[in-house]
Amino acid sequence: MRAEDVGWSANRMVLGKHSGRNAFKSRITELGFDFTSEEELNDAFSRFKQLADKKHEIFDEDLQALISEAGFESEDEYVKLIALHVCSETAKYPTQKSLCG
């Protein structure tokens, strides 16, 4: 059976806790991300290894979250969600309340 037969565009190696730095960097590049320095790559790879110790398989969505996670720690934060409350009942319209700081 080929990968295309089940909806995959190609065969890809699964990333996990035994994956090396080169495999990690290659997949990140395939996803369209680029590191500006070796230090940035090392930090992202360190976070990847920590996650890989907790999860069996690392998916592309996990990698995207790892890369974008560093951007959320910056001082350029404009809105921070403090709380979100959503209610929904049968035969009623859903409502929501949010508190932003």
Short mmCIF file of N, CA and C in Angstrom, two decimals:
data_model
loop_
_atom_site.label_atom_id
_atom_site.label_comp_id
_atom_site.label_asym_id
_atom_site.label_seq_id
_atom_site.Cartn_x
_atom_site.Cartn_y
_atom_site.Cartn_z
N MET A 1 0.84 -1.18 0.00
CA MET A 1 0.00 0.00 0.00
C MET A 1 0.89 1.24 0.00
N ARG A 2 0.48 2.21 -0.78
CA ARG A 2 1.23 3.46 -0.86
C ARG A 2 0.60 4.51 0.04
N ALA A 3 1.38 5.51 0.42
CA ALA A 3 0.87 6.58 1.27
C ALA A 3 -0.27 7.33 0.58
N GLU A 4 -0.18 7.48 -0.73
CA GLU A 4 -1.20 8.19 -1.50
C GLU A 4 -2.56 7.47 -1.46
N ASP A 5 -2.54 6.15 -1.25
CA ASP A 5 -3.77 5.36 -1.22
C ASP A 5 -4.64 5.68 -0.01
N VAL A 6 -4.05 6.22 1.04
CA VAL A 6 -4.81 6.54 2.25
C VAL A 6 -4.85 8.04 2.54
N GLY A 7 -4.56 8.84 1.52
CA GLY A 7 -4.72 10.28 1.66
C GLY A 7 -3.47 11.06 1.99
N TRP A 8 -2.35 10.41 2.20
CA TRP A 8 -1.10 11.13 2.48
C TRP A 8 -0.47 11.54 1.16
N SER A 9 0.19 12.69 1.16
CA SER A 9 0.83 13.13 -0.07
C SER A 9 2.16 12.43 -0.29
N ALA A 10 2.79 11.94 0.76
CA ALA A 10 4.06 11.23 0.64
C ALA A 10 4.35 10.50 1.94
N ASN A 11 5.28 9.56 1.88
CA ASN A 11 5.72 8.89 3.10
C ASN A 11 6.63 9.82 3.88
N ARG A 12 6.39 9.95 5.17
CA ARG A 12 7.23 10.80 6.00
C ARG A 12 7.64 10.02 7.24
N MET A 13 8.84 10.29 7.71
CA MET A 13 9.30 9.68 8.94
C MET A 13 8.56 10.31 10.11
N VAL A 14 8.25 9.51 11.09
CA VAL A 14 7.61 9.99 12.30
C VAL A 14 8.69 10.51 13.24
N LEU A 15 8.48 11.71 13.78
CA LEU A 15 9.43 12.26 14.74
C LEU A 15 9.05 11.80 16.13
N GLY A 16 10.05 11.48 16.92
CA GLY A 16 9.83 11.04 18.28
C GLY A 16 11.04 11.33 19.14
N LYS A 17 11.13 10.69 20.29
CA LYS A 17 12.20 11.03 21.23
C LYS A 17 13.59 10.59 20.74
N HIS A 18 13.65 9.70 19.78
CA HIS A 18 14.94 9.28 19.26
C HIS A 18 15.34 10.03 17.99
N SER A 19 14.52 10.97 17.56
CA SER A 19 14.83 11.76 16.37
C SER A 19 15.96 12.73 16.67
N GLY A 20 16.79 12.93 15.67
CA GLY A 20 17.93 13.80 15.85
C GLY A 20 17.65 15.24 15.43
N ARG A 21 18.65 16.06 15.66
CA ARG A 21 18.56 17.49 15.37
C ARG A 21 18.34 17.75 13.88
N ASN A 22 19.00 16.97 13.03
CA ASN A 22 18.88 17.17 11.59
C ASN A 22 17.46 16.84 11.10
N ALA A 23 16.88 15.76 11.60
CA ALA A 23 15.51 15.38 11.22
C ALA A 23 14.53 16.47 11.69
N PHE A 24 14.75 17.00 12.89
CA PHE A 24 13.91 18.06 13.42
C PHE A 24 14.00 19.31 12.54
N LYS A 25 15.23 19.72 12.23
CA LYS A 25 15.44 20.92 11.42
C LYS A 25 14.85 20.73 10.02
N SER A 26 15.00 19.55 9.45
CA SER A 26 14.47 19.27 8.11
C SER A 26 12.95 19.39 8.09
N ARG A 27 12.28 18.83 9.10
CA ARG A 27 10.82 18.90 9.14
C ARG A 27 10.35 20.33 9.35
N ILE A 28 11.04 21.09 10.20
CA ILE A 28 10.68 22.48 10.44
C ILE A 28 10.82 23.29 9.14
N THR A 29 11.85 23.02 8.37
CA THR A 29 12.05 23.70 7.10
C THR A 29 10.94 23.34 6.12
N GLU A 30 10.53 22.07 6.10
CA GLU A 30 9.41 21.64 5.25
C GLU A 30 8.12 22.36 5.60
N LEU A 31 7.96 22.69 6.88
CA LEU A 31 6.76 23.39 7.34
C LEU A 31 6.81 24.89 7.04
N GLY A 32 7.95 25.36 6.55
CA GLY A 32 8.06 26.77 6.15
C GLY A 32 8.65 27.69 7.18
N PHE A 33 9.24 27.14 8.24
CA PHE A 33 9.87 27.96 9.26
C PHE A 33 11.38 28.01 9.02
N ASP A 34 12.00 29.09 9.46
CA ASP A 34 13.44 29.24 9.31
C ASP A 34 14.00 29.85 10.58
N PHE A 35 15.11 29.34 11.03
CA PHE A 35 15.74 29.86 12.24
C PHE A 35 16.74 30.95 11.88
N THR A 36 16.75 32.01 12.67
CA THR A 36 17.67 33.12 12.40
C THR A 36 19.05 32.87 13.00
N SER A 37 19.14 31.96 13.98
CA SER A 37 20.44 31.68 14.59
C SER A 37 20.47 30.23 15.08
N GLU A 38 21.67 29.76 15.35
CA GLU A 38 21.84 28.41 15.89
C GLU A 38 21.25 28.32 17.30
N GLU A 39 21.33 29.41 18.05
CA GLU A 39 20.78 29.43 19.40
C GLU A 39 19.26 29.22 19.37
N GLU A 40 18.59 29.85 18.41
CA GLU A 40 17.15 29.68 18.25
C GLU A 40 16.82 28.23 17.90
N LEU A 41 17.60 27.63 17.02
CA LEU A 41 17.42 26.22 16.66
C LEU A 41 17.63 25.33 17.87
N ASN A 42 18.67 25.59 18.64
CA ASN A 42 18.96 24.78 19.82
C ASN A 42 17.86 24.88 20.86
N ASP A 43 17.31 26.08 21.06
CA ASP A 43 16.21 26.26 22.01
C ASP A 43 14.98 25.48 21.57
N ALA A 44 14.64 25.58 20.28
CA ALA A 44 13.48 24.87 19.76
C ALA A 44 13.69 23.36 19.84
N PHE A 45 14.90 22.90 19.55
CA PHE A 45 15.19 21.46 19.61
C PHE A 45 15.10 20.96 21.05
N SER A 46 15.52 21.78 22.00
CA SER A 46 15.43 21.42 23.41
C SER A 46 13.96 21.26 23.82
N ARG A 47 13.10 22.20 23.39
CA ARG A 47 11.66 22.10 23.68
C ARG A 47 11.06 20.87 23.01
N PHE A 48 11.54 20.56 21.80
CA PHE A 48 11.08 19.37 21.07
C PHE A 48 11.42 18.10 21.86
N LYS A 49 12.62 18.01 22.38
CA LYS A 49 13.04 16.83 23.13
C LYS A 49 12.22 16.68 24.41
N GLN A 50 11.92 17.79 25.07
CA GLN A 50 11.09 17.73 26.28
C GLN A 50 9.70 17.21 25.95
N LEU A 51 9.13 17.68 24.85
CA LEU A 51 7.82 17.21 24.44
C LEU A 51 7.87 15.75 24.01
N ALA A 52 8.93 15.37 23.32
CA ALA A 52 9.07 14.00 22.83
C ALA A 52 9.19 13.00 23.98
N ASP A 53 9.71 13.44 25.11
CA ASP A 53 9.78 12.56 26.28
C ASP A 53 8.38 12.29 26.84
N LYS A 54 7.45 13.20 26.60
CA LYS A 54 6.09 13.06 27.13
C LYS A 54 5.14 12.39 26.13
N LYS A 55 5.37 12.61 24.82
CA LYS A 55 4.50 12.06 23.78
C LYS A 55 5.24 11.01 22.97
N HIS A 56 4.51 10.04 22.48
CA HIS A 56 5.11 8.99 21.66
C HIS A 56 5.44 9.50 20.26
N GLU A 57 4.50 10.20 19.65
CA GLU A 57 4.67 10.73 18.29
C GLU A 57 4.51 12.24 18.31
N ILE A 58 5.34 12.92 17.55
CA ILE A 58 5.25 14.38 17.42
C ILE A 58 4.68 14.69 16.04
N PHE A 59 3.56 15.40 16.02
CA PHE A 59 2.90 15.74 14.76
C PHE A 59 3.31 17.15 14.32
N ASP A 60 2.99 17.47 13.05
CA ASP A 60 3.33 18.78 12.51
C ASP A 60 2.71 19.91 13.34
N GLU A 61 1.51 19.69 13.85
CA GLU A 61 0.85 20.70 14.67
C GLU A 61 1.63 20.96 15.95
N ASP A 62 2.22 19.91 16.52
CA ASP A 62 3.04 20.07 17.71
C ASP A 62 4.28 20.91 17.40
N LEU A 63 4.88 20.66 16.26
CA LEU A 63 6.06 21.42 15.86
C LEU A 63 5.73 22.89 15.63
N GLN A 64 4.60 23.13 14.98
CA GLN A 64 4.18 24.52 14.75
C GLN A 64 3.95 25.23 16.08
N ALA A 65 3.37 24.55 17.04
CA ALA A 65 3.15 25.14 18.36
C ALA A 65 4.47 25.41 19.06
N LEU A 66 5.42 24.50 18.93
CA LEU A 66 6.74 24.70 19.54
C LEU A 66 7.44 25.93 18.99
N ILE A 67 7.35 26.12 17.68
CA ILE A 67 8.03 27.24 17.04
C ILE A 67 7.34 28.55 17.38
N SER A 68 6.01 28.56 17.32
CA SER A 68 5.29 29.81 17.58
C SER A 68 5.24 30.13 19.06
N GLU A 69 5.47 29.14 19.92
CA GLU A 69 5.45 29.35 21.36
C GLU A 69 6.46 30.41 21.79
N ALA A 70 7.60 30.43 21.17
CA ALA A 70 8.64 31.40 21.52
C ALA A 70 8.18 32.82 21.22
N GLY A 71 7.37 33.01 20.18
CA GLY A 71 6.89 34.32 19.82
C GLY A 71 5.90 34.90 20.81
N PHE A 72 5.18 34.05 21.54
CA PHE A 72 4.19 34.53 22.49
C PHE A 72 4.81 35.03 23.78
N GLU A 73 6.08 34.74 24.00
CA GLU A 73 6.74 35.17 25.22
C GLU A 73 7.33 36.57 25.08
N SER A 74 7.14 37.19 23.95
CA SER A 74 7.72 38.50 23.72
C SER A 74 6.92 39.59 24.41
N GLU A 75 7.46 40.79 24.43
CA GLU A 75 6.80 41.92 25.07
C GLU A 75 5.78 42.58 24.14
N ASP A 76 5.61 42.07 22.93
CA ASP A 76 4.69 42.64 21.97
C ASP A 76 3.27 42.12 22.15
N GLU A 77 2.95 41.66 23.33
CA GLU A 77 1.64 41.09 23.61
C GLU A 77 0.62 42.21 23.75
N TYR A 78 -0.45 42.16 22.95
CA TYR A 78 -1.47 43.20 22.96
C TYR A 78 -2.70 42.78 23.76
N VAL A 79 -3.13 41.55 23.60
CA VAL A 79 -4.34 41.07 24.26
C VAL A 79 -4.00 39.77 24.96
N LYS A 80 -4.47 39.66 26.19
CA LYS A 80 -4.26 38.43 26.94
C LYS A 80 -5.63 37.95 27.42
N LEU A 81 -6.01 36.74 27.04
CA LEU A 81 -7.28 36.17 27.46
C LEU A 81 -7.15 35.70 28.90
N ILE A 82 -7.99 36.24 29.76
CA ILE A 82 -7.95 35.89 31.18
C ILE A 82 -8.98 34.80 31.48
N ALA A 83 -10.17 34.94 30.91
CA ALA A 83 -11.21 33.95 31.17
C ALA A 83 -12.17 33.90 29.98
N LEU A 84 -12.81 32.75 29.80
CA LEU A 84 -13.81 32.57 28.76
C LEU A 84 -14.90 31.68 29.31
N HIS A 85 -16.14 32.11 29.16
CA HIS A 85 -17.29 31.35 29.66
C HIS A 85 -18.26 31.18 28.49
N VAL A 86 -18.61 29.95 28.14
CA VAL A 86 -19.53 29.67 27.03
C VAL A 86 -20.67 28.81 27.55
N CYS A 87 -21.90 29.20 27.21
CA CYS A 87 -23.10 28.43 27.61
C CYS A 87 -23.88 28.05 26.36
N SER A 88 -24.38 26.84 26.34
CA SER A 88 -25.21 26.39 25.23
C SER A 88 -26.25 25.42 25.77
N GLU A 89 -27.49 25.61 25.35
CA GLU A 89 -28.58 24.73 25.77
C GLU A 89 -29.41 24.35 24.56
N THR A 90 -30.20 23.32 24.72
CA THR A 90 -31.10 22.91 23.66
C THR A 90 -32.15 23.99 23.45
N ALA A 91 -32.41 24.33 22.20
CA ALA A 91 -33.43 25.31 21.79
C ALA A 91 -33.10 26.73 22.21
N LYS A 92 -31.86 27.04 22.53
CA LYS A 92 -31.45 28.40 22.86
C LYS A 92 -30.17 28.72 22.09
N TYR A 93 -29.94 30.00 21.88
CA TYR A 93 -28.71 30.42 21.22
C TYR A 93 -27.55 30.38 22.19
N PRO A 94 -26.38 29.93 21.73
CA PRO A 94 -25.23 29.92 22.62
C PRO A 94 -24.79 31.36 22.96
N THR A 95 -24.28 31.54 24.16
CA THR A 95 -23.77 32.84 24.58
C THR A 95 -22.36 32.65 25.10
N GLN A 96 -21.62 33.72 25.09
CA GLN A 96 -20.28 33.66 25.63
C GLN A 96 -19.90 34.99 26.26
N LYS A 97 -19.03 34.91 27.24
CA LYS A 97 -18.49 36.10 27.89
C LYS A 97 -16.99 35.89 27.94
N SER A 98 -16.25 36.93 27.64
CA SER A 98 -14.81 36.82 27.77
C SER A 98 -14.29 38.07 28.49
N LEU A 99 -13.19 37.88 29.17
CA LEU A 99 -12.55 38.96 29.90
C LEU A 99 -11.15 39.09 29.36
N CYS A 100 -10.86 40.21 28.74
CA CYS A 100 -9.54 40.42 28.17
C CYS A 100 -8.86 41.55 28.93
N GLY A 101 -7.56 41.42 29.08
CA GLY A 101 -6.81 42.46 29.77
C GLY A 101 -5.88 43.16 28.84
#
